[in-house]
PDB file of C-alpha atoms in Angstrom:
ATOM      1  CA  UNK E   8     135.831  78.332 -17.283  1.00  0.00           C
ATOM      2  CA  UNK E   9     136.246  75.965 -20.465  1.00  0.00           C
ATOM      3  CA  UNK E  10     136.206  76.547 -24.268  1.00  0.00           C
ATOM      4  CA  UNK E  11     132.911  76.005 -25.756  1.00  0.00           C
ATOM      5  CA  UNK E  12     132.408  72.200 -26.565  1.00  0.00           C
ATOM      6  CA  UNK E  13     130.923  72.620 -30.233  1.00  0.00           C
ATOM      7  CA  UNK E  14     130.455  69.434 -31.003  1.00  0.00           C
ATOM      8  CA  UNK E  15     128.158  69.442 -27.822  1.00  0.00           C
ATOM      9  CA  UNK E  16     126.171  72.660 -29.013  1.00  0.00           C
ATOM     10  CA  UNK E  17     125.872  71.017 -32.896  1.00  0.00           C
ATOM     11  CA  UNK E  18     124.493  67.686 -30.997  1.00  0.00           C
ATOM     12  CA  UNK E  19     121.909  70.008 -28.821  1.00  0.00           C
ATOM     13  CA  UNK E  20     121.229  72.378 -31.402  1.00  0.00           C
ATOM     14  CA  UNK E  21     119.932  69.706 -34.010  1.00  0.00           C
ATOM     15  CA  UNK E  22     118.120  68.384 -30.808  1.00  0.00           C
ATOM     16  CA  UNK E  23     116.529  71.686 -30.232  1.00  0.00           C
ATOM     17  CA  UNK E  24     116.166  72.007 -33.700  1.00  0.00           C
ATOM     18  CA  UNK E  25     114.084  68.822 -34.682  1.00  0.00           C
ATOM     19  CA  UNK E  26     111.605  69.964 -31.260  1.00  0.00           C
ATOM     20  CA  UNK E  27     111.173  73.561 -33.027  1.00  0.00           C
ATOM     21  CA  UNK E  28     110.175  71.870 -36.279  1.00  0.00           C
ATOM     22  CA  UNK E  29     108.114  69.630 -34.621  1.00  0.00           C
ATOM     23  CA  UNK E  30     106.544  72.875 -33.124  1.00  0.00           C
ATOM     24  CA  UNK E  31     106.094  74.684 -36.121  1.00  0.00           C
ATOM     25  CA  UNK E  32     105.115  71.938 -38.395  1.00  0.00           C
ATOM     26  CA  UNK E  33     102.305  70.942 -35.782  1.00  0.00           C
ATOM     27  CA  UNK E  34     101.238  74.974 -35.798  1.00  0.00           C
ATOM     28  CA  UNK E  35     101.485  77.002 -38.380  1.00  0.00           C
ATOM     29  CA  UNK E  36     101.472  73.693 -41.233  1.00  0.00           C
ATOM     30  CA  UNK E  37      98.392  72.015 -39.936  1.00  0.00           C
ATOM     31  CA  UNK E  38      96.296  74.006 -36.896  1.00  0.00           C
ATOM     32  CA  UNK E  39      96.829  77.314 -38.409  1.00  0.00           C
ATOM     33  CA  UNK E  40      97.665  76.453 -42.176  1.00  0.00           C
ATOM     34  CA  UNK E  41      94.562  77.653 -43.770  1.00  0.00           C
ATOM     35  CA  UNK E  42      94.448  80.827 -41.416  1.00  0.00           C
ATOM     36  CA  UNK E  43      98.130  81.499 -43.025  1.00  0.00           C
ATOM     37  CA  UNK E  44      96.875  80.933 -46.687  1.00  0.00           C
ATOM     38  CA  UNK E  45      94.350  83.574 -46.379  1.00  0.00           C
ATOM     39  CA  UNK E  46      96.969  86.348 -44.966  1.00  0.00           C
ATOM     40  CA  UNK E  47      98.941  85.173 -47.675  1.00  0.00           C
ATOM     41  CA  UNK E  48      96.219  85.688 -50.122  1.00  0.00           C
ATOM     42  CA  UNK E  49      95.017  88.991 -48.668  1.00  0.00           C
ATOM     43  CA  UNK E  50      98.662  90.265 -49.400  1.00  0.00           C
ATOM     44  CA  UNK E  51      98.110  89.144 -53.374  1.00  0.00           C
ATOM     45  CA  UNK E  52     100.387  86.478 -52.362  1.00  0.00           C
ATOM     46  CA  UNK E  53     100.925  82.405 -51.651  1.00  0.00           C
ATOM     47  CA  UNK E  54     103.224  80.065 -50.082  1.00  0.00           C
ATOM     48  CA  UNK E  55     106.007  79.845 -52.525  1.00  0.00           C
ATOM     49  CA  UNK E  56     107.055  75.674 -52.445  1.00  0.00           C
ATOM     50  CA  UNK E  57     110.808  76.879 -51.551  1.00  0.00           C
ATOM     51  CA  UNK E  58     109.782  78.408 -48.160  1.00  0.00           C
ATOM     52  CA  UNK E  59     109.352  75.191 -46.571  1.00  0.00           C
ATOM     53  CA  UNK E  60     112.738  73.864 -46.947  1.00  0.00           C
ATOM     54  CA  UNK E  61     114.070  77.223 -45.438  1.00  0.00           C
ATOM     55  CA  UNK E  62     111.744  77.500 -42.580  1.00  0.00           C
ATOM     56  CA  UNK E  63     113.333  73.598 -41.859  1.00  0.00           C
ATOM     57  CA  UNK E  64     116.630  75.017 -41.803  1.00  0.00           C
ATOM     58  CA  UNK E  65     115.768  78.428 -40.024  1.00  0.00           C
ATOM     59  CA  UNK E  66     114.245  75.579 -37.447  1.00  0.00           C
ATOM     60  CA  UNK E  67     117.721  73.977 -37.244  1.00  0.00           C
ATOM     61  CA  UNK E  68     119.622  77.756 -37.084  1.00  0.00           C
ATOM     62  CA  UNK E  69     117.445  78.387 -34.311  1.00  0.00           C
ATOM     63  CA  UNK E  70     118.019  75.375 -32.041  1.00  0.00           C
ATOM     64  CA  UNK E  71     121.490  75.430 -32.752  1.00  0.00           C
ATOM     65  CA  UNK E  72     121.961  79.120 -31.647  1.00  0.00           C
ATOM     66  CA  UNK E  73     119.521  78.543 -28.508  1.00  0.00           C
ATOM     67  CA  UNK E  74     122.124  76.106 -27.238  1.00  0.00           C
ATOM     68  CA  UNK E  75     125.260  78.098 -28.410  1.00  0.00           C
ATOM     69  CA  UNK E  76     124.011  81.011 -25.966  1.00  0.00           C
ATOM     70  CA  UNK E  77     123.414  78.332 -22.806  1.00  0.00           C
ATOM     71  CA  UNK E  78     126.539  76.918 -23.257  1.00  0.00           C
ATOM     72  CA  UNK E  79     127.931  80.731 -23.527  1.00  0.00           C
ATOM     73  CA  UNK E  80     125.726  81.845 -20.065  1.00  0.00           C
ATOM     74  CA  UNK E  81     126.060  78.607 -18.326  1.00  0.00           C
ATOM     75  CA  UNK E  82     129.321  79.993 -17.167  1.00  0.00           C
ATOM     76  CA  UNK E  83     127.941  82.783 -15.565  1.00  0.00           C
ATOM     77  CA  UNK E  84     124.274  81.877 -14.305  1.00  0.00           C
ATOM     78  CA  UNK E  85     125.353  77.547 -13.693  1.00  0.00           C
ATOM     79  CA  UNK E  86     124.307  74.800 -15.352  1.00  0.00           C
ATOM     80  CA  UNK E  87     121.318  73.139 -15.502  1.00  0.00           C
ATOM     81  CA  UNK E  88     117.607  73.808 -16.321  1.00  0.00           C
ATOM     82  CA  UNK E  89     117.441  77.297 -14.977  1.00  0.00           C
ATOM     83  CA  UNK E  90     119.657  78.413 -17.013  1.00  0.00           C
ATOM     84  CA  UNK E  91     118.285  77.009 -20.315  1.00  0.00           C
ATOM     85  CA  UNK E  92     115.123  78.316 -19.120  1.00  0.00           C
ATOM     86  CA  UNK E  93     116.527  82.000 -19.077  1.00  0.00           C
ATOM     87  CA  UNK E  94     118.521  81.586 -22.087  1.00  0.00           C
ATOM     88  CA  UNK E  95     115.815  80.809 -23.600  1.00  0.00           C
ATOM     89  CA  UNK E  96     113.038  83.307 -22.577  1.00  0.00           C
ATOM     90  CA  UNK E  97     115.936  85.338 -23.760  1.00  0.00           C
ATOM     91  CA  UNK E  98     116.555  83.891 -27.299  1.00  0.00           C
ATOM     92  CA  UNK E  99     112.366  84.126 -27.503  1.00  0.00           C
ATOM     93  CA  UNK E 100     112.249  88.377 -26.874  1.00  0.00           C
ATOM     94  CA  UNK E 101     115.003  88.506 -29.374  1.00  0.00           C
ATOM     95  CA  UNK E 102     114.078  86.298 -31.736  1.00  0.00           C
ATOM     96  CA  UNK E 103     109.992  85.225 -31.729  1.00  0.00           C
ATOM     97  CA  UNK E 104     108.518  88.274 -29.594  1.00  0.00           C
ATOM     98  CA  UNK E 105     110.628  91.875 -31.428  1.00  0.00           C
ATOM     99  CA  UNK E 106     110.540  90.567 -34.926  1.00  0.00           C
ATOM    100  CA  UNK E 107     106.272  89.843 -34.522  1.00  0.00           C
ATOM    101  CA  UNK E 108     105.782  92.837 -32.615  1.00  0.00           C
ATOM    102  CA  UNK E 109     107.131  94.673 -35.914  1.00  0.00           C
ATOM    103  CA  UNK E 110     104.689  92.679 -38.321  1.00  0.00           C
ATOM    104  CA  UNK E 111     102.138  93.459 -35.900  1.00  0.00           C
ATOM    105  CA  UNK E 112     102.737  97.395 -35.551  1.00  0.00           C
ATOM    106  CA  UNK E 113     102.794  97.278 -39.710  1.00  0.00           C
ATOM    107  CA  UNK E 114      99.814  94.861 -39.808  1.00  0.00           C
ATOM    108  CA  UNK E 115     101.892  92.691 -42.295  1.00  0.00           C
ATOM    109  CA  UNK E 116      99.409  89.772 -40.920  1.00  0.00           C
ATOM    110  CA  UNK E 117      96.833  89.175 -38.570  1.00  0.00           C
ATOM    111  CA  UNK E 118      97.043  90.222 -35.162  1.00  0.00           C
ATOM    112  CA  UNK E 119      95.684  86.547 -33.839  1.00  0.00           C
ATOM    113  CA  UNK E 120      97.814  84.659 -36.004  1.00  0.00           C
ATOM    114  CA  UNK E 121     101.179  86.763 -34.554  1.00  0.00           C
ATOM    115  CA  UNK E 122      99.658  86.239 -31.159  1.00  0.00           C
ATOM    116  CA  UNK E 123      99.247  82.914 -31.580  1.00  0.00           C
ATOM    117  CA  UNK E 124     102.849  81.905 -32.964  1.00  0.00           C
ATOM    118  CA  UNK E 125     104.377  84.092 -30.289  1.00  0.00           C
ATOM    119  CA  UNK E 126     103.300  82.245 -27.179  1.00  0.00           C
ATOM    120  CA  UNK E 127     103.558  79.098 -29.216  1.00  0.00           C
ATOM    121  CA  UNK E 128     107.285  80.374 -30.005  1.00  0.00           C
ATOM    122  CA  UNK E 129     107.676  80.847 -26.122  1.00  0.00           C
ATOM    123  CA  UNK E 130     107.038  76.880 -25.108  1.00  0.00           C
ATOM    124  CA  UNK E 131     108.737  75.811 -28.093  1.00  0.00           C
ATOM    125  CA  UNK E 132     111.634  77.621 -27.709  1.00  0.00           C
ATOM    126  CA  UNK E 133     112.003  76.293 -23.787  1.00  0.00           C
ATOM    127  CA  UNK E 134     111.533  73.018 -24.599  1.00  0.00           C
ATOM    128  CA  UNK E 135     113.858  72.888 -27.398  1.00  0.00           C
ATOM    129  CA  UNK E 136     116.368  74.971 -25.072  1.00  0.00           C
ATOM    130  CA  UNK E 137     115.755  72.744 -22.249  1.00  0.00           C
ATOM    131  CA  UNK E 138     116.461  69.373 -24.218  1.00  0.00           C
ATOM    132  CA  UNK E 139     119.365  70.789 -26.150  1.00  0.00           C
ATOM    133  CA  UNK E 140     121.006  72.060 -22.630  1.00  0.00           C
ATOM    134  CA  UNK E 141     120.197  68.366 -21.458  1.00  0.00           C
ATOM    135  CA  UNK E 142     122.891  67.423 -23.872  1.00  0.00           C
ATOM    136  CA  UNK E 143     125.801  69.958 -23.564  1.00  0.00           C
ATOM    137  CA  UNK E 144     128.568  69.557 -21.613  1.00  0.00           C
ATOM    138  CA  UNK E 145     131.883  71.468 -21.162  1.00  0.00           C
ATOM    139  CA  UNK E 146     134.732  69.784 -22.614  1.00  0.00           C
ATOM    140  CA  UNK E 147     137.452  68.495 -20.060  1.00  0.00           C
ATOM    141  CA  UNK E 148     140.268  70.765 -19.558  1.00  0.00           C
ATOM    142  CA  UNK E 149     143.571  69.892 -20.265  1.00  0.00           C
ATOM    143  CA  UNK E 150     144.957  70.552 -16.971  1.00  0.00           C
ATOM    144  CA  UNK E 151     145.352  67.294 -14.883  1.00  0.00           C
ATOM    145  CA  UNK E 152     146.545  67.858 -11.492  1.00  0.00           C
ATOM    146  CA  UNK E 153     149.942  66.426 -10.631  1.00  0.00           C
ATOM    147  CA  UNK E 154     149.934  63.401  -8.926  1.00  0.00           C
ATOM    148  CA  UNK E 155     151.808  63.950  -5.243  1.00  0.00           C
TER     149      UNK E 155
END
């Protein structure tokens, strides 16, 4: 079992991170932008400019982490695209389905609009986790077997 290759899960993770920004850009700032102005506006509030610049980042967090936990199970469950595939169902529950199940029990916004960024949050975190896994690899041991 190696050490972590970091480099590997920075090169994935910004990978994984430009396919989640892809996602949300495509979703929630064009298909379902006008749906989120209204929530906004039906809390008495709007968009402030400096959210976009953090939901980039958050984007970038995300993908990185996704393929800091394959590279973390891929010791135990294999490499490959199974394993990104679990990893990232995974990283989903924690991360896209618990926090929207909270906004939807408090009915912070619309139940369609959580709905619909969950599921969407489900394909785009596999496909981010998938490419990003397509890109790690353990770093070579330093052991080199004698030579007889």
């Amino acid at each position: 079992m190696g050490q972590i290759n970091s480099g590997r899960v920075l090169a994935g993770g910004i990978v994984a991170g430009i396919i989640i920004n892809i996602f949300e850009y495509v979703t929630n700032g064009r298909l379902l932008a006008a749906d989120w102005a209204a929530a906004m506006q039906a809390l008495g509030r709007e968009m402030p400019a400096s959210a976009i610049p953090i939901f980039i980042v958050w984007g970038f967090f995300v993908g990185i982490s996704a393929v800091w936990l394959y590279a973390a199970a891929r010791t135990r469950f294999g490499p490959g695209p199974g394993t990104a595939v679990l990893t990232g169902f995974a990283f989903w529950v924690i991360g896209y389905l618990f926090p929207n199940l909270i906004s939807w029990a408090l009915a912070i916004f619309p139940s369609r609009l959580l709905a619909i960024t969950t599921l969407v949050g489900l394909v785009e975190i596999i496909v981010a986790s998938l490419a990003g896994a397509s890109i790690y690899k353990e770093q070579a041991s330093g052991y080199q077997r004698p030579a007889n």
